[in-house]
């Protein structure tokens, strides 16, 4: 799979993707991730990429010119164009799974107040938000989305681990608490049942704990369809 990230801050987008699992996935040829500086498509002598809002309002907006030129250069027949924006659809594991089936994603990162709406009308297939808060720029969001997608690609996590039995594989339940060795750490004990070897009992315990944790931390998940 190939992912192109279009941003004013390529280093911000790439830095978290050049470590650990996502770095290895790139080295193994599972994913190709590139970042492009939008300023390279600016045409005036100041290499301007933003301007004031029509009709007034706070802040600046990314100009349509450089964005149209960049998208038209980077887009291919198989490309899904995604805009990172707090106005987007909420990014969830199910969307990560769907996006991981595409051969080419072009992630466009907003900055300041976002992008001229004609870019969205003309070129954007999907607007995505990683949460109900505002980041300084979409490159951070693009790195988050890229990480969540690439780790799902076959081979990215290696043979020993499966992305299937973790939180959000069941989108309405968080994972149960987990423990490792030692069984007694400073008097803090691993729950007896986990040391019992009784698989049915362990499964039941995990289900109960997952429910309890979800009720405490994310009651909204239990109400959602
Ligand atoms: N850009 C700024 N904030 C964002 C968010 N929450 N999600 C996606 N892109 C963003």
CSV table of C-alpha atoms and ligand atoms in Angstrom, one decimal:
chain,number,residue,atom,x,y,z
A,1,UNK,CA,0.0,0.0,0.0
A,2,UNK,CA,1.1,3.6,-0.7
A,3,UNK,CA,0.3,6.6,1.4
A,4,UNK,CA,1.2,10.2,0.3
A,5,UNK,CA,0.9,12.9,2.9
A,6,UNK,CA,0.5,16.5,1.7
A,7,UNK,CA,1.4,19.0,4.4
A,8,UNK,CA,3.3,22.2,5.3
A,9,UNK,CA,5.2,20.1,7.9
A,10,UNK,CA,6.5,16.9,6.3
A,11,UNK,CA,8.9,16.2,9.2
A,12,UNK,CA,6.0,16.3,11.7
A,13,UNK,CA,4.1,13.7,9.7
A,14,UNK,CA,7.0,11.4,9.1
A,15,UNK,CA,8.9,11.5,12.5
A,16,UNK,CA,6.5,9.1,14.4
A,17,UNK,CA,6.4,6.8,11.4
A,18,UNK,CA,10.1,6.2,11.2
A,19,UNK,CA,10.4,4.1,14.4
A,20,UNK,CA,9.5,0.6,15.4
A,21,UNK,CA,6.7,-1.3,13.7
A,22,UNK,CA,5.8,1.2,11.0
A,23,UNK,CA,9.5,1.7,10.1
A,24,UNK,CA,9.9,-2.0,9.8
A,25,UNK,CA,6.7,-2.3,7.7
A,26,UNK,CA,8.2,0.3,5.3
A,27,UNK,CA,11.6,-1.5,5.2
A,28,UNK,CA,9.8,-4.8,4.4
A,29,UNK,CA,7.9,-3.2,1.5
A,30,UNK,CA,4.5,-3.6,3.2
A,31,UNK,CA,3.9,0.2,3.0
A,32,UNK,CA,5.4,3.1,1.2
A,33,UNK,CA,4.9,6.4,3.0
A,34,UNK,CA,5.9,9.7,1.5
A,35,UNK,CA,5.4,13.3,2.7
A,36,UNK,CA,5.3,16.3,0.4
A,37,UNK,CA,5.7,19.9,1.3
A,38,UNK,CA,2.7,21.9,0.0
A,39,UNK,CA,4.9,24.9,-0.3
A,40,UNK,CA,6.6,23.2,-3.3
A,41,UNK,CA,3.4,23.9,-5.2
A,42,UNK,CA,3.2,27.6,-4.3
A,43,UNK,CA,3.6,29.9,-7.3
A,44,UNK,CA,4.2,33.4,-6.1
A,45,UNK,CA,7.6,34.7,-5.0
A,46,UNK,CA,6.8,34.5,-1.3
A,47,UNK,CA,5.8,30.8,-1.7
A,48,UNK,CA,2.4,31.7,-0.2
A,49,UNK,CA,0.1,28.9,0.7
A,50,UNK,CA,-2.6,30.7,2.8
A,51,UNK,CA,-4.8,33.8,2.9
A,52,UNK,CA,-7.5,35.6,4.8
A,53,UNK,CA,-11.1,34.3,4.9
A,54,UNK,CA,-13.6,35.7,2.4
A,55,UNK,CA,-16.4,37.4,4.3
A,56,UNK,CA,-14.2,37.9,7.4
A,57,UNK,CA,-13.5,35.6,10.3
A,58,UNK,CA,-10.5,34.7,12.3
A,59,UNK,CA,-7.3,33.1,11.0
A,60,UNK,CA,-6.1,32.0,7.6
A,61,UNK,CA,-7.1,29.3,5.1
A,62,UNK,CA,-5.0,27.2,2.7
A,63,UNK,CA,-5.3,28.6,-0.8
A,64,UNK,CA,-7.0,26.4,-3.5
A,65,UNK,CA,-4.2,27.0,-6.1
A,66,UNK,CA,-1.3,25.1,-4.5
A,67,UNK,CA,-3.6,22.4,-3.2
A,68,UNK,CA,-5.3,21.8,-6.6
A,69,UNK,CA,-1.9,21.6,-8.3
A,70,UNK,CA,-0.4,19.3,-5.7
A,71,UNK,CA,-3.5,17.0,-5.6
A,72,UNK,CA,-3.7,16.8,-9.4
A,73,UNK,CA,0.0,15.8,-9.5
A,74,UNK,CA,-0.2,13.2,-6.7
A,75,UNK,CA,-3.6,11.7,-7.5
A,76,UNK,CA,-3.9,8.5,-9.6
A,77,UNK,CA,-6.9,6.5,-10.8
A,78,UNK,CA,-6.7,4.3,-7.6
A,79,UNK,CA,-6.3,7.2,-5.1
A,80,UNK,CA,-8.6,7.9,-2.2
A,81,UNK,CA,-8.2,11.5,-1.2
A,82,UNK,CA,-8.7,12.1,2.5
A,83,UNK,CA,-8.7,15.5,4.3
A,84,UNK,CA,-7.6,15.7,7.9
A,85,UNK,CA,-9.9,18.1,9.6
A,86,UNK,CA,-11.8,18.5,13.0
A,87,UNK,CA,-14.9,18.9,10.8
A,88,UNK,CA,-14.5,15.3,9.5
A,89,UNK,CA,-16.1,12.0,10.2
A,90,UNK,CA,-14.9,10.4,13.5
A,91,UNK,CA,-11.9,8.1,12.8
A,92,UNK,CA,-12.6,4.6,14.2
A,93,UNK,CA,-11.0,1.2,14.0
A,94,UNK,CA,-13.6,0.2,11.4
A,95,UNK,CA,-12.6,3.1,9.2
A,96,UNK,CA,-8.9,2.2,9.6
A,97,UNK,CA,-9.8,-1.4,8.5
A,98,UNK,CA,-11.6,-0.1,5.4
A,99,UNK,CA,-8.8,2.4,4.5
A,100,UNK,CA,-6.2,-0.4,4.8
A,101,UNK,CA,-7.8,-2.1,1.8
A,102,UNK,CA,-7.0,0.8,-0.6
A,103,UNK,CA,-3.9,0.7,-2.7
A,104,UNK,CA,-3.2,4.5,-2.5
A,105,UNK,CA,-4.2,7.1,0.0
A,106,UNK,CA,-3.5,10.8,-0.3
A,107,UNK,CA,-3.8,12.5,3.1
A,108,UNK,CA,-4.2,16.2,3.0
A,109,UNK,CA,-3.4,18.1,6.1
A,110,UNK,CA,-5.1,21.3,7.0
A,111,UNK,CA,-3.4,24.2,8.8
A,112,UNK,CA,-4.7,27.4,10.4
A,113,UNK,CA,-8.5,27.4,9.9
A,114,UNK,CA,-8.4,24.6,7.3
A,115,UNK,CA,-8.7,24.6,3.5
A,116,UNK,CA,-10.7,26.6,0.9
A,117,UNK,CA,-14.0,24.6,0.5
A,118,UNK,CA,-13.6,24.3,-3.2
A,119,UNK,CA,-10.8,21.8,-2.6
A,120,UNK,CA,-13.2,19.6,-0.7
A,121,UNK,CA,-15.9,19.9,-3.3
A,122,UNK,CA,-13.6,19.1,-6.2
A,123,UNK,CA,-11.1,16.6,-4.8
A,124,UNK,CA,-11.8,15.2,-1.4
A,125,UNK,CA,-13.4,11.7,-1.0
A,126,UNK,CA,-13.5,11.6,2.8
A,127,UNK,CA,-13.0,14.2,5.6
A,128,UNK,CA,-11.6,12.6,8.8
A,129,UNK,CA,-11.2,13.8,12.3
A,130,UNK,CA,-9.2,12.0,14.9
A,131,UNK,CA,-11.1,13.4,17.8
A,132,UNK,CA,-13.1,16.3,19.2
A,133,UNK,CA,-10.2,18.7,19.8
A,134,UNK,CA,-8.2,21.0,17.5
A,135,UNK,CA,-4.6,20.3,16.7
A,136,UNK,CA,-2.2,23.0,15.4
A,137,UNK,CA,-1.9,21.1,12.1
A,138,UNK,CA,-3.3,18.0,10.4
A,139,UNK,CA,0.2,16.4,10.0
A,140,UNK,CA,-0.2,15.0,13.5
A,141,UNK,CA,-3.6,13.6,12.6
A,142,UNK,CA,-2.2,12.1,9.4
A,143,UNK,CA,0.5,10.3,11.3
A,144,UNK,CA,-2.1,8.9,13.7
A,145,UNK,CA,-4.3,7.7,10.8
A,146,UNK,CA,-1.3,6.2,8.9
A,147,UNK,CA,0.0,4.3,12.0
A,148,UNK,CA,-3.5,2.8,12.6
A,149,UNK,CA,-3.8,1.7,9.0
A,150,UNK,CA,-0.3,0.4,8.3
A,151,UNK,CA,-0.3,-1.8,11.5
A,152,UNK,CA,-3.3,-3.6,10.0
A,153,UNK,CA,-1.6,-4.5,6.8
A,154,UNK,CA,-0.7,-8.3,6.5
A,155,UNK,CA,2.7,-8.9,8.0
A,156,UNK,CA,3.1,-5.5,9.7
A,157,UNK,CA,2.8,-6.9,13.2
A,158,UNK,CA,4.7,-10.1,12.5
A,159,UNK,CA,3.3,-13.6,12.9
A,160,UNK,CA,3.0,-13.6,16.7
A,161,UNK,CA,0.5,-10.8,17.0
A,162,UNK,CA,-2.9,-10.4,15.5
A,163,UNK,CA,-4.7,-7.1,15.3
A,164,UNK,CA,-8.0,-9.0,15.6
A,165,UNK,CA,-8.3,-9.7,19.4
A,166,UNK,CA,-7.8,-6.2,20.8
A,167,UNK,CA,-9.9,-3.2,21.9
A,168,UNK,CA,-12.2,-2.0,19.1
A,169,UNK,CA,-12.2,-5.4,17.3
A,170,UNK,CA,-15.4,-5.5,19.2
A,171,UNK,CA,-16.2,-1.8,18.7
A,172,UNK,CA,-18.5,-1.7,21.8
A,173,UNK,CA,-16.1,-3.2,24.3
A,174,UNK,CA,-12.6,-2.1,25.7
A,175,UNK,CA,-10.0,-4.8,26.5
A,176,UNK,CA,-9.8,-6.4,29.9
A,177,UNK,CA,-6.9,-5.5,32.2
A,178,UNK,CA,-3.8,-7.5,31.5
A,179,UNK,CA,-0.9,-8.7,33.7
A,180,UNK,CA,2.6,-10.1,33.3
A,181,UNK,CA,5.2,-11.6,35.7
A,182,UNK,CA,5.8,-11.6,38.6
A,183,UNK,CA,2.6,-13.1,40.1
A,184,UNK,CA,3.2,-11.0,43.2
A,185,UNK,CA,4.8,-7.6,42.8
A,186,UNK,CA,5.3,-5.7,46.0
A,187,UNK,CA,2.3,-7.5,47.4
A,188,UNK,CA,0.2,-6.6,44.4
A,189,UNK,CA,-1.2,-9.9,43.1
A,190,UNK,CA,-2.1,-11.1,39.6
A,191,UNK,CA,-5.8,-12.2,39.8
A,192,UNK,CA,-5.9,-15.9,40.8
A,193,UNK,CA,-8.1,-16.9,37.9
A,194,UNK,CA,-5.4,-15.9,35.4
A,195,UNK,CA,-2.9,-18.3,36.9
A,196,UNK,CA,-5.5,-21.2,37.1
A,197,UNK,CA,-5.1,-22.5,33.6
A,198,UNK,CA,-8.9,-22.8,33.4
A,199,UNK,CA,-9.6,-21.3,29.9
A,200,UNK,CA,-13.3,-21.0,30.2
A,201,UNK,CA,-13.1,-19.3,33.6
A,202,UNK,CA,-10.4,-16.9,32.2
A,203,UNK,CA,-12.6,-16.0,29.2
A,204,UNK,CA,-15.5,-15.3,31.5
A,205,UNK,CA,-13.4,-13.2,33.8
A,206,UNK,CA,-12.0,-11.2,30.8
A,207,UNK,CA,-15.5,-10.6,29.5
A,208,UNK,CA,-16.7,-9.3,32.9
A,209,UNK,CA,-13.7,-7.1,33.4
A,210,UNK,CA,-14.0,-5.7,29.9
A,211,UNK,CA,-17.6,-4.8,30.6
A,212,UNK,CA,-16.7,-3.1,33.9
A,213,UNK,CA,-13.8,-1.1,32.3
A,214,UNK,CA,-16.1,0.0,29.4
A,215,UNK,CA,-18.8,1.0,31.9
A,216,UNK,CA,-16.2,3.1,33.8
A,217,UNK,CA,-14.2,4.6,31.0
A,218,UNK,CA,-16.4,4.6,27.9
A,219,UNK,CA,-20.1,4.2,28.8
A,220,UNK,CA,-21.0,5.7,25.4
A,221,UNK,CA,-19.7,2.6,23.7
A,222,UNK,CA,-22.3,0.4,25.5
A,223,UNK,CA,-25.1,2.6,24.2
A,224,UNK,CA,-24.0,2.7,20.6
A,225,UNK,CA,-25.3,0.2,18.0
B,1,LIG,N1,-6.6,19.1,12.3
B,1,LIG,C1,-6.7,19.8,13.4
B,1,LIG,N2,-7.4,19.1,14.4
B,1,LIG,C2,-7.7,17.9,13.8
B,1,LIG,C3,-8.4,16.8,14.3
B,1,LIG,N3,-8.9,16.7,15.5
B,1,LIG,N4,-8.5,15.7,13.4
B,1,LIG,C4,-8.0,15.8,12.2
B,1,LIG,N5,-7.4,16.8,11.7
B,1,LIG,C5,-7.2,17.9,12.5
